[in-house]
Amino acid sequence: SLHDALPIFEKNFEDDAVYRLSIHSKDEAGNIAENTLDTKGKDLVFAVDKTAPNVQLKNLESNQRYQEKSREVIFSAKDNVKLSEVIVKLDGEEAGRWNQKECESLVEAGEDFSVVIAGDSKEEHRLEVIAVDAAGNKSTALADDFVVYEGMSDFVRMLLAAAGFGILTGTFWYVLKKRRK
């Protein structure tokens, strides 16, 4: 009967976890009803999640110079229950996005996330990785004031090498000439 119902207390669901409730009742005529019967086929399952995801940049740091044609930035994003999405912003512009299904695939496979930054900039960059879990908790990893640059081109290197060789040769001939006099 309704007046014999037991309350479900909020304090029983304070910890981050996935909860499964089984409801069992017996009326005055002795009939049993429960949500776990095969004929019902419905479980009452829910999760309590107050913990933000964990995001870590693995190979990118603030205030660094990376002399490369491009840099593959590798990072991990994990949650205690389920990731909803991961977004990467480079200098405020979206540079990568993974939806819930894509996040699940990477996490289940034990793989990291990654984005590629071209080495064509003379300006300092700011990279943000934002992870959001299914409960809406958000976490951010940040690296700023870093530069990825290609450096000297092969042509410039050849010119410098030729100039260095020319200076060395000129100096050699000058010293040799002076010694002859």
Short mmCIF file of C-alpha atoms in Angstrom, two decimals:
data_model
loop_
_atom_site.label_atom_id
_atom_site.label_comp_id
_atom_site.label_asym_id
_atom_site.label_seq_id
_atom_site.Cartn_x
_atom_site.Cartn_y
_atom_site.Cartn_z
CA SER A 1 0.00 0.00 0.00
CA LEU A 2 1.11 3.59 -0.55
CA HIS A 3 1.27 4.49 3.15
CA ASP A 4 3.90 1.75 3.73
CA ALA A 5 6.31 3.14 1.09
CA LEU A 6 9.90 3.66 2.18
CA PRO A 7 11.64 6.86 1.15
CA ILE A 8 14.75 6.86 -1.03
CA PHE A 9 17.16 9.19 0.74
CA GLU A 10 19.42 11.57 -1.18
CA LYS A 11 22.29 10.86 1.25
CA ASN A 12 22.50 7.34 -0.20
CA PHE A 13 23.62 8.78 -3.55
CA GLU A 14 26.32 11.28 -2.53
CA ASP A 15 29.32 9.42 -3.98
CA ASP A 16 30.27 9.52 -7.66
CA ALA A 17 29.02 6.18 -8.98
CA VAL A 18 26.57 4.41 -11.26
CA TYR A 19 23.52 3.30 -9.28
CA ARG A 20 21.00 0.59 -10.13
CA LEU A 21 17.76 0.55 -8.16
CA SER A 22 15.64 -2.53 -7.68
CA ILE A 23 12.11 -1.82 -6.56
CA HIS A 24 10.15 -4.62 -4.95
CA SER A 25 6.65 -4.29 -3.54
CA LYS A 26 3.92 -6.59 -2.27
CA ASP A 27 0.31 -5.47 -2.02
CA GLU A 28 -2.25 -6.61 0.60
CA ALA A 29 -3.47 -9.40 -1.71
CA GLY A 30 0.09 -10.81 -1.85
CA ASN A 31 0.84 -9.76 -5.44
CA ILE A 32 4.52 -8.94 -6.05
CA ALA A 33 5.70 -6.21 -8.39
CA GLU A 34 9.32 -5.41 -9.11
CA ASN A 35 11.24 -3.70 -11.86
CA THR A 36 13.68 -6.61 -12.18
CA LEU A 37 11.17 -9.16 -13.46
CA ASP A 38 11.92 -10.49 -16.93
CA THR A 39 8.55 -9.30 -18.11
CA LYS A 40 9.34 -5.70 -17.16
CA GLY A 41 12.74 -5.47 -18.85
CA LYS A 42 13.47 -2.03 -17.40
CA ASP A 43 16.22 -1.23 -14.94
CA LEU A 44 16.35 2.02 -13.05
CA VAL A 45 19.98 3.07 -13.58
CA PHE A 46 21.53 6.50 -13.10
CA ALA A 47 24.93 8.03 -12.38
CA VAL A 48 26.05 10.67 -9.92
CA ASP A 49 29.08 12.53 -11.27
CA LYS A 50 30.50 15.64 -9.62
CA THR A 51 34.08 15.05 -10.75
CA ALA A 52 35.53 16.98 -13.71
CA PRO A 53 37.42 15.09 -16.43
CA ASN A 54 41.21 14.81 -16.29
CA VAL A 55 43.09 16.41 -19.23
CA GLN A 56 46.87 16.27 -19.68
CA LEU A 57 49.08 17.65 -22.43
CA LYS A 58 51.83 15.10 -23.02
CA ASN A 59 54.28 16.88 -25.32
CA LEU A 60 53.54 20.59 -25.26
CA GLU A 61 54.57 23.19 -22.70
CA SER A 62 54.08 26.91 -22.26
CA ASN A 63 56.93 29.28 -23.16
CA GLN A 64 58.73 26.77 -25.41
CA ARG A 65 60.12 26.94 -28.94
CA TYR A 66 59.64 23.90 -31.18
CA GLN A 67 61.69 23.98 -34.39
CA GLU A 68 59.69 21.58 -36.55
CA LYS A 69 57.76 21.60 -39.82
CA SER A 70 54.74 20.65 -37.72
CA ARG A 71 54.13 19.39 -34.21
CA GLU A 72 51.66 16.64 -33.35
CA VAL A 73 50.32 17.63 -29.95
CA ILE A 74 49.35 14.54 -27.97
CA PHE A 75 47.05 14.69 -24.95
CA SER A 76 44.88 12.45 -22.83
CA ALA A 77 41.32 13.08 -21.66
CA LYS A 78 39.58 10.75 -19.23
CA ASP A 79 36.53 10.82 -16.99
CA ASN A 80 35.35 8.68 -14.10
CA VAL A 81 32.02 8.02 -15.86
CA LYS A 82 31.78 9.20 -19.48
CA LEU A 83 33.23 11.96 -21.68
CA SER A 84 30.68 13.93 -23.65
CA GLU A 85 33.07 15.87 -25.90
CA VAL A 86 36.62 17.15 -26.24
CA ILE A 87 37.40 20.45 -27.98
CA VAL A 88 40.80 21.87 -28.93
CA LYS A 89 41.21 25.60 -29.56
CA LEU A 90 44.36 27.07 -31.10
CA ASP A 91 44.55 30.85 -30.67
CA GLY A 92 40.80 30.91 -29.99
CA GLU A 93 39.87 29.00 -33.16
CA GLU A 94 38.59 25.42 -33.06
CA ALA A 95 41.37 23.04 -34.15
CA GLY A 96 39.74 19.74 -33.21
CA ARG A 97 36.53 18.26 -31.79
CA TRP A 98 35.52 14.75 -30.72
CA ASN A 99 31.92 13.79 -29.90
CA GLN A 100 30.86 11.29 -27.22
CA LYS A 101 31.09 8.26 -29.50
CA GLU A 102 34.55 9.25 -30.79
CA CYS A 103 35.74 9.88 -27.21
CA GLU A 104 34.46 6.46 -26.10
CA SER A 105 36.28 4.74 -28.99
CA LEU A 106 39.62 6.39 -28.16
CA VAL A 107 39.31 5.83 -24.41
CA GLU A 108 38.25 2.17 -24.81
CA ALA A 109 41.19 1.56 -27.17
CA GLY A 110 43.57 3.21 -24.68
CA GLU A 111 44.62 5.76 -27.30
CA ASP A 112 45.48 9.42 -26.87
CA PHE A 113 43.95 12.41 -28.64
CA SER A 114 46.08 14.53 -30.99
CA VAL A 115 46.09 17.62 -33.20
CA VAL A 116 48.77 18.89 -35.58
CA ILE A 117 50.12 22.45 -35.40
CA ALA A 118 51.86 23.73 -38.54
CA GLY A 119 55.33 25.17 -38.07
CA ASP A 120 54.63 28.26 -40.15
CA SER A 121 54.10 30.87 -37.46
CA LYS A 122 56.35 33.58 -36.08
CA GLU A 123 53.74 34.41 -33.43
CA GLU A 124 53.28 32.79 -30.04
CA HIS A 125 50.39 30.35 -29.77
CA ARG A 126 47.80 29.51 -27.11
CA LEU A 127 46.30 26.01 -27.08
CA GLU A 128 43.33 24.99 -24.92
CA VAL A 129 41.98 21.47 -24.54
CA ILE A 130 38.49 21.42 -23.06
CA ALA A 131 36.94 18.14 -21.91
CA VAL A 132 33.29 17.92 -20.89
CA ASP A 133 31.73 14.87 -19.26
CA ALA A 134 28.18 13.57 -19.57
CA ALA A 135 27.17 15.39 -16.36
CA GLY A 136 28.40 18.75 -17.75
CA ASN A 137 31.57 18.94 -15.63
CA LYS A 138 34.34 20.71 -17.53
CA SER A 139 38.12 20.66 -17.35
CA THR A 140 40.78 22.57 -19.33
CA ALA A 141 44.46 22.03 -20.07
CA LEU A 142 46.37 25.05 -21.36
CA ALA A 143 49.71 25.83 -22.99
CA ASP A 144 50.47 29.37 -24.07
CA ASP A 145 53.32 31.52 -25.40
CA PHE A 146 54.82 28.64 -27.41
CA VAL A 147 56.02 28.77 -31.02
CA VAL A 148 56.23 26.04 -33.65
CA TYR A 149 58.49 27.14 -36.49
CA GLU A 150 60.16 25.40 -39.35
CA GLY A 151 63.42 27.33 -39.07
CA MET A 152 65.72 27.93 -41.99
CA SER A 153 64.83 26.52 -45.37
CA ASP A 154 67.30 24.28 -47.20
CA PHE A 155 67.99 27.14 -49.64
CA VAL A 156 68.89 29.54 -46.83
CA ARG A 157 71.11 26.88 -45.25
CA MET A 158 72.93 26.41 -48.58
CA LEU A 159 73.43 30.17 -48.92
CA LEU A 160 74.84 30.40 -45.41
CA ALA A 161 77.09 27.41 -46.01
CA ALA A 162 78.29 28.92 -49.30
CA ALA A 163 78.89 32.30 -47.64
CA GLY A 164 80.80 30.59 -44.81
CA PHE A 165 82.86 28.63 -47.32
CA GLY A 166 83.51 31.83 -49.30
CA ILE A 167 84.67 33.69 -46.20
CA LEU A 168 86.89 30.77 -45.17
CA THR A 169 88.37 30.47 -48.68
CA GLY A 170 88.90 34.25 -48.90
CA THR A 171 90.61 34.28 -45.53
CA PHE A 172 92.84 31.35 -46.56
CA TRP A 173 93.91 33.12 -49.78
CA TYR A 174 94.50 36.38 -47.94
CA VAL A 175 96.73 34.69 -45.34
CA LEU A 176 98.57 32.73 -48.06
CA LYS A 177 99.17 35.92 -50.07
CA LYS A 178 100.50 37.77 -47.02
CA ARG A 179 102.92 34.94 -46.25
CA ARG A 180 104.32 35.02 -49.78
CA LYS A 181 105.21 38.70 -49.43
#
